Coordinates of C-alpha atoms in Angstrom, one line a residue:
M6 CA 3.8 4.7 5.3
A7 CA 5.9 3.0 2.7
A8 CA 8.2 6.0 2.3
T9 CA 9.4 5.6 5.8
D10 CA 10.3 1.9 5.5
K11 CA 12.2 1.6 2.3
T12 CA 13.7 -1.8 2.9
Q13 CA 10.3 -3.3 3.3
R14 CA 8.5 -2.0 0.2
P15 CA 6.5 -4.7 -1.4
F16 CA 6.9 -5.5 -5.1
G17 CA 4.0 -6.4 -7.3
K18 CA 2.4 -3.2 -8.3
V19 CA 3.1 -3.7 -11.9
V20 CA 2.1 -7.4 -11.8
M21 CA -1.2 -6.7 -9.9
A22 CA -2.4 -3.8 -12.1
A23 CA -4.5 -5.9 -14.5
L24 CA -6.3 -7.7 -11.7
A25 CA -8.2 -4.7 -10.3
L26 CA -12.0 -5.0 -10.3
H27 CA -14.0 -2.0 -11.4
G28 CA -16.9 -0.7 -9.4
S29 CA -19.5 -0.9 -12.2
L30 CA -20.4 -4.2 -13.7
A31 CA -21.7 -4.9 -17.2
A32 CA -23.3 -8.0 -18.5
P33 CA -20.7 -10.7 -19.2
A34 CA -21.4 -10.9 -23.0
A35 CA -18.8 -12.8 -25.0
Q36 CA -16.2 -10.3 -26.2
A37 CA -12.7 -10.5 -27.5
E38 CA -9.9 -8.6 -25.6
T39 CA -9.1 -5.5 -27.5
A40 CA -7.3 -2.2 -26.7
P41 CA -9.5 0.5 -25.1
E42 CA -11.5 2.7 -27.5
H43 CA -10.1 5.9 -26.0
G44 CA -6.9 7.1 -24.5
V45 CA -6.8 8.6 -21.0
I46 CA -4.6 11.2 -19.3
A47 CA -5.0 11.7 -15.6
L48 CA -3.4 14.0 -13.0
R49 CA -3.5 13.3 -9.3
Y50 CA -2.3 14.9 -6.1
L51 CA -2.1 13.1 -2.7
R52 CA -1.3 14.7 0.6
Y53 CA -0.6 12.5 3.6
Q54 CA -0.1 13.4 7.3
D55 CA 0.4 11.1 10.2
Q56 CA 0.6 11.7 13.9
Q57 CA 1.2 9.8 17.1
Q58 CA -0.1 10.2 20.6
V59 CA 2.6 10.1 23.3
D60 CA 1.5 9.3 26.9
V61 CA 4.9 9.9 28.6
K62 CA 6.7 13.1 29.6
Y63 CA 9.4 14.4 27.5
P64 CA 12.0 17.3 27.8
N65 CA 10.0 20.0 26.0
Y66 CA 6.6 19.2 27.6
D67 CA 5.7 19.9 31.3
G68 CA 2.2 18.6 31.3
T69 CA 0.9 15.1 32.0
E70 CA -1.9 14.8 29.4
P71 CA -1.2 12.8 26.2
K72 CA -0.1 15.0 23.3
K73 CA -0.2 14.3 19.6
F74 CA 2.9 14.9 17.4
K75 CA 2.8 15.3 13.7
R76 CA 5.4 12.9 12.3
I77 CA 5.5 12.4 8.5
T78 CA 4.1 14.7 5.8
A79 CA 4.0 13.5 2.2
K80 CA 3.0 15.4 -0.9
S81 CA 2.7 13.3 -4.1
P82 CA 1.7 14.7 -7.5
S83 CA 1.5 12.1 -10.3
V84 CA 0.5 11.7 -14.0
F85 CA -0.9 8.7 -15.8
V86 CA -1.3 8.1 -19.6
Q87 CA -3.0 5.2 -21.3
A88 CA -3.0 5.1 -25.1
P89 CA -4.4 2.5 -27.5
I90 CA -2.4 1.7 -30.6
G91 CA -4.8 0.3 -33.1
T92 CA -7.0 -2.5 -31.7
D93 CA -4.2 -4.8 -30.6
W94 CA -1.8 -2.8 -28.5
T95 CA -2.0 -0.5 -25.4
V96 CA 0.7 1.5 -23.8
E97 CA 0.4 2.8 -20.2
A98 CA 2.9 5.0 -18.4
S99 CA 2.9 6.9 -15.1
A100 CA 5.3 9.2 -13.2
V101 CA 5.2 10.4 -9.5
L102 CA 7.2 12.7 -7.4
D103 CA 7.0 12.1 -3.6
E104 CA 8.1 14.9 -1.2
V105 CA 8.4 13.5 2.3
S106 CA 9.3 15.4 5.4
G107 CA 9.0 15.2 9.2
A108 CA 10.3 13.6 12.3
T109 CA 12.3 10.3 12.3
P110 CA 11.6 8.4 15.5
K111 CA 14.6 6.5 16.9
Y112 CA 12.3 3.8 18.2
Y113 CA 8.8 2.9 17.3
T114 CA 7.1 5.5 19.6
D115 CA 10.0 7.7 20.6
V116 CA 8.4 10.8 19.0
S117 CA 9.9 13.1 21.7
G118 CA 13.4 12.0 20.7
A119 CA 12.6 12.6 17.1
T120 CA 11.3 16.1 17.6
S121 CA 14.5 17.1 19.4
A122 CA 16.6 15.7 16.6
P123 CA 16.9 17.1 13.1
G124 CA 13.9 16.3 10.9
M125 CA 14.2 14.4 7.7
S126 CA 13.4 15.5 4.1
D127 CA 13.5 13.4 1.0
N128 CA 12.2 13.4 -2.6
R129 CA 11.4 10.2 -4.5
K130 CA 11.0 10.1 -8.3
A131 CA 9.3 7.0 -9.8
G132 CA 7.9 5.9 -13.1
D133 CA 6.7 2.8 -14.9
V134 CA 5.7 1.7 -18.4
R135 CA 3.5 -1.1 -19.4
V136 CA 2.9 -2.5 -22.9
S137 CA 0.1 -4.9 -23.6
R138 CA -0.7 -7.0 -26.7
H139 CA -4.3 -8.1 -27.0
F140 CA -5.5 -11.3 -28.6
S141 CA -9.0 -12.8 -29.3
R142 CA -9.1 -14.5 -25.9
G143 CA -6.4 -13.1 -23.9
G144 CA -3.3 -10.9 -23.8
V145 CA 0.3 -10.4 -22.7
S146 CA 1.7 -7.4 -20.8
V147 CA 5.3 -6.4 -20.1
G148 CA 6.1 -3.8 -17.5
V149 CA 9.2 -2.0 -16.1
S150 CA 9.4 0.5 -13.2
H151 CA 12.1 2.5 -11.5
S152 CA 12.3 4.7 -8.5
S153 CA 15.1 6.7 -6.9
E154 CA 15.9 8.9 -3.9
H155 CA 19.0 10.0 -2.2
D156 CA 19.5 6.7 -0.3
Y157 CA 17.4 4.1 -2.1
R158 CA 17.0 2.9 -5.7
S159 CA 14.6 0.3 -7.0
T160 CA 14.2 -1.3 -10.4
A161 CA 11.5 -3.9 -11.3
A162 CA 10.2 -5.8 -14.3
S163 CA 7.2 -8.0 -14.9
V164 CA 5.5 -10.2 -17.5
E165 CA 1.8 -11.2 -17.3
G166 CA -0.4 -13.4 -19.4
R167 CA -4.2 -13.7 -19.6
I168 CA -6.4 -16.2 -21.2
A169 CA -10.2 -16.4 -21.2
T170 CA -12.7 -19.2 -21.7
P171 CA -14.6 -19.3 -25.1
D172 CA -17.6 -17.5 -23.6
N173 CA -15.2 -14.9 -22.0
N174 CA -17.0 -15.3 -18.6
T175 CA -13.8 -16.5 -16.9
T176 CA -10.2 -15.2 -17.2
F177 CA -7.1 -16.8 -15.9
T178 CA -4.0 -14.7 -15.1
L179 CA -0.4 -15.7 -14.5
G180 CA 2.4 -13.2 -13.8
V181 CA 6.0 -13.1 -12.7
G182 CA 8.1 -10.2 -11.6
H183 CA 11.6 -9.4 -10.4
S184 CA 13.0 -6.4 -8.5
E185 CA 16.5 -5.1 -7.6
D186 CA 17.0 -2.6 -4.8
V187 CA 20.1 -0.7 -3.6
I188 CA 20.3 0.9 -0.1
N189 CA 22.8 3.6 0.8
P190 CA 21.6 5.2 4.1
V191 CA 22.9 8.7 5.0
N192 CA 24.1 7.5 8.4
K193 CA 26.6 5.2 6.6
V194 CA 25.7 2.2 8.7
V195 CA 25.9 0.2 5.5
T196 CA 27.0 1.0 1.9
N197 CA 25.6 -0.4 -1.3
E198 CA 23.5 -3.0 0.4
A199 CA 21.2 -4.9 -2.0
K200 CA 17.8 -6.6 -1.9
R201 CA 16.4 -8.8 -4.6
S202 CA 12.8 -10.2 -4.9
N203 CA 11.1 -12.7 -7.2
E204 CA 7.3 -12.8 -7.3
V205 CA 4.7 -15.0 -9.0
I206 CA 0.9 -14.4 -9.0
A207 CA -1.9 -16.6 -10.3
G208 CA -5.5 -15.5 -10.4
V209 CA -8.9 -16.1 -11.9
T210 CA -11.8 -13.7 -12.5
H211 CA -15.3 -15.0 -13.2
A212 CA -18.6 -13.4 -14.0
L213 CA -21.1 -15.4 -12.0
T214 CA -24.1 -13.4 -13.3
A215 CA -24.8 -10.1 -15.0
N216 CA -24.5 -8.5 -11.6
D217 CA -21.8 -10.5 -9.8
L218 CA -18.1 -10.6 -10.5
V219 CA -15.7 -12.6 -8.4
Q220 CA -11.9 -12.9 -8.3
A221 CA -9.3 -14.9 -6.4
N222 CA -5.6 -14.8 -6.6
V223 CA -2.5 -16.0 -4.7
T224 CA 0.9 -14.3 -4.6
Y225 CA 4.2 -15.7 -3.5
T226 CA 7.4 -13.6 -3.1
D227 CA 10.9 -14.8 -2.3
G228 CA 13.3 -12.0 -1.3
E229 CA 16.9 -12.0 -0.1
G230 CA 19.4 -9.4 0.9
Y231 CA 19.2 -6.4 3.2
F232 CA 15.8 -6.2 5.0
T233 CA 17.1 -4.3 8.1
D234 CA 16.0 -0.7 8.7
P235 CA 19.3 1.2 8.9
Y236 CA 17.7 4.2 10.6
K237 CA 16.4 2.2 13.6
R238 CA 18.6 1.4 16.6
N239 CA 19.0 -2.2 17.6
D240 CA 17.3 -3.4 14.3
K241 CA 18.5 -6.6 12.7
R242 CA 16.4 -8.7 10.4
P243 CA 16.9 -12.0 8.5
E244 CA 18.4 -11.7 5.0
R245 CA 15.7 -13.9 3.6
R246 CA 12.0 -13.2 3.5
K247 CA 9.3 -15.4 2.0
Q248 CA 5.8 -13.9 1.7
G249 CA 2.5 -15.4 0.7
A250 CA -0.9 -13.9 0.2
A251 CA -4.4 -15.0 -0.9
L252 CA -7.0 -12.4 -2.0
A253 CA -10.7 -12.9 -2.7
R254 CA -13.0 -10.2 -4.1
W255 CA -16.7 -10.0 -4.9
N256 CA -18.5 -7.2 -6.6
H257 CA -22.3 -7.2 -6.7
H258 CA -24.4 -4.7 -8.6
F259 CA -27.8 -3.8 -7.1
A260 CA -29.8 -3.0 -10.3
G261 CA -32.7 -1.5 -8.3
W262 CA -30.5 1.1 -6.6
D263 CA -28.0 1.3 -9.5
A264 CA -25.3 0.8 -6.9
T265 CA -22.3 -1.6 -6.5
L266 CA -21.0 -3.3 -3.4
R267 CA -17.3 -4.1 -3.5
T268 CA -15.9 -6.5 -0.9
S269 CA -12.6 -8.2 -0.4
Y270 CA -10.6 -10.4 2.0
R271 CA -6.8 -10.8 2.1
Y272 CA -4.8 -13.3 4.1
Y273 CA -1.0 -12.7 4.4
R274 CA 1.8 -14.7 6.1
D275 CA 5.6 -14.4 5.9
S276 CA 8.7 -16.1 7.2
F277 CA 9.2 -13.3 9.7
G278 CA 6.3 -14.8 11.6
I279 CA 3.7 -12.1 10.7
S280 CA 0.2 -13.3 9.9
A281 CA -2.5 -10.7 8.8
H282 CA -6.1 -10.5 7.9
T283 CA -7.6 -7.6 5.9
F284 CA -11.3 -7.0 5.3
E285 CA -12.6 -4.2 3.1
G286 CA -15.9 -3.0 1.8
A287 CA -17.0 -0.1 -0.4
W288 CA -20.4 1.1 -1.7
V289 CA -20.5 2.8 -5.1
Q290 CA -23.7 4.9 -5.2
P291 CA -24.6 7.1 -8.2
V292 CA -26.4 10.2 -6.9
T293 CA -27.1 11.8 -10.2
R294 CA -26.1 11.2 -13.8
W295 CA -22.8 12.9 -13.2
L296 CA -22.1 12.4 -9.4
A297 CA -21.3 9.2 -7.5
L298 CA -20.3 8.7 -3.8
T299 CA -18.2 5.8 -2.5
P300 CA -17.9 5.3 1.3
S301 CA -15.4 2.6 2.3
L302 CA -14.2 0.8 5.4
R303 CA -11.2 -1.4 5.9
Y304 CA -10.1 -3.5 9.0
H305 CA -6.6 -4.9 9.3
T306 CA -5.2 -7.0 12.1
Q307 CA -1.8 -8.8 12.3
S308 CA 0.4 -10.7 14.7
S309 CA 4.0 -9.6 15.5
A310 CA 7.2 -10.8 13.9
S311 CA 8.8 -13.7 15.8
F312 CA 11.8 -11.4 16.6
Y313 CA 9.8 -8.3 17.5
Y314 CA 10.9 -6.8 20.9
D315 CA 8.5 -4.6 22.8
P316 CA 10.5 -1.9 24.6
V317 CA 9.5 -0.5 28.0
M318 CA 9.6 3.3 28.1
D319 CA 11.4 4.7 31.2
T320 CA 11.4 8.2 32.7
A321 CA 14.3 9.2 30.5
I322 CA 12.1 8.5 27.5
Y323 CA 14.4 5.8 26.0
P324 CA 13.8 2.1 26.3
R325 CA 15.6 0.0 28.8
P326 CA 18.8 -1.8 27.5
I327 CA 18.0 -4.6 25.1
V328 CA 19.6 -8.0 25.4
P329 CA 21.4 -8.6 22.1
Q330 CA 20.0 -11.5 20.0
T331 CA 20.5 -12.7 16.4
Y332 CA 17.4 -10.9 15.0
M333 CA 15.4 -8.2 16.6
T334 CA 13.3 -5.1 15.8
V335 CA 11.2 -2.6 17.7
D336 CA 9.5 -1.3 14.5
Q337 CA 5.8 -0.8 15.3
R338 CA 4.9 -2.0 11.8
M339 CA 6.1 -5.4 12.8
S340 CA 4.2 -5.5 16.1
A341 CA 0.8 -7.0 16.8
F342 CA -1.9 -4.4 16.2
G343 CA -5.3 -3.6 14.6
A344 CA -6.1 -0.8 12.3
I345 CA -9.3 0.8 10.8
T346 CA -9.4 2.9 7.7
A347 CA -12.6 4.9 6.8
G348 CA -12.9 6.8 3.6
L349 CA -15.3 8.7 1.3
K350 CA -14.8 9.4 -2.4
A351 CA -16.8 11.8 -4.6
E352 CA -16.6 11.4 -8.4
V353 CA -18.0 13.7 -11.0
R354 CA -18.2 12.7 -14.7
Y355 CA -19.1 15.1 -17.5
E356 CA -18.7 14.0 -21.1
D357 CA -15.0 13.1 -21.4
W358 CA -13.9 14.6 -18.1
T359 CA -13.8 12.9 -14.7
T360 CA -12.9 14.7 -11.4
D361 CA -12.7 13.0 -8.0
I362 CA -11.7 13.7 -4.4
K363 CA -11.1 11.1 -1.7
Y364 CA -10.5 11.4 2.0
E365 CA -9.3 8.6 4.3
R366 CA -8.7 8.4 8.0
Y367 CA -6.4 5.6 9.4
E368 CA -6.0 4.7 13.0
Q369 CA -3.9 2.0 14.5
R370 CA -3.9 0.6 18.1
G371 CA -2.3 -2.4 19.8
D372 CA -5.5 -3.4 21.5
W373 CA -7.5 -3.4 18.3
R374 CA -5.8 -6.6 17.2
S375 CA -7.9 -9.8 16.8
F376 CA -5.0 -12.2 17.5
G377 CA -1.4 -12.2 18.5
K378 CA 0.5 -10.8 21.4
G379 CA -0.1 -7.1 21.8
S380 CA 2.2 -4.2 22.5
P381 CA 1.4 -2.4 25.8
N382 CA 3.7 0.5 24.9
L383 CA 2.4 1.1 21.4
D384 CA 1.1 4.7 21.3
T385 CA -2.0 5.4 19.2
F386 CA -1.0 6.1 15.6
S387 CA -3.3 7.8 13.1
A388 CA -3.0 9.3 9.6
D389 CA -5.1 11.5 7.2
S390 CA -4.9 11.5 3.5
V391 CA -6.6 13.6 0.8
Q392 CA -6.4 12.7 -2.9
V393 CA -7.6 14.8 -5.7
G394 CA -7.6 13.8 -9.4
V395 CA -8.8 14.9 -12.8
S396 CA -8.8 12.8 -16.0
R397 CA -9.8 13.2 -19.6
K398 CA -10.5 10.8 -22.5
F399 CA -8.9 11.5 -25.8

């Protein structure tokens, strides 16, 4: 979960916002870009809980069967407002409050050590504002965001431009962004460490037919500064990280079933040596005039970082001594693994109101990887999340 790996949070949320493809597809009739006809206010609540199975003995457990420990719990209420100003301007703003608590593993699977140590608790406040100016065949958006917690602060800004062909069937997008982060861990390993990232994204969206919408974009991020996790022992990472990603999406509307299939593929690679593939599909099926169901499935597989070290657990729970080297990490998120996420969303629309609830189940295992060297000591990791929302047009 991002909240547990603050130094690795990806930037790009503001830049990427306008590139989302919607589930329902309309005929690609020529139409100038204008502000939305109605404003929207939305409230949302997310609850996240992860757990990890431990297959070794630990001080407070006398059995020999694997046992699951709850690790991180997150509760996240948020609010979003979108307001048109005339026909040429739109203002969007959101705010979120994350409450995170739970165990803090010393190593990547050392849950027993974490449960015997004091748990952690943290609150994160975040918000962003985005202003868009619409033109006859395009638009420009400027966004800023800020988040803060007791040991981490992040500020970001972005600019995005869009231009469409004369028939409005194809839209090209170009965006740039910059973020500044400051890290002050409570264990005082470091003080006022900083991390800066610059990002550029280029994309194209094209209506192939009245029922097919495709999109492709590439993203490049160049970051420098403090990428090490100060809360993990024997963790030392390079002070420069270059990241690249390519994303392809295709939405197809089945008119006979009044349903839409959403598919996507993403390839990622960075200078740490991690390569990843992510495949995702979702089926949007209206059941009645007011109810729609959306089952979804996602598969992610990645190789490990070039400086990833796989610790061997001994009878005393802790890994064997590690030979010092320039860069190293035992963070399971930088190991080679595969992960599957299955979800189901129910959405109810009635006049100007929309209510939805979504459940997702995530499970990660070392032997589910499709390539890369695996991690024999990586305990099974899983997470459950429930998200509830309500919105109203005005």
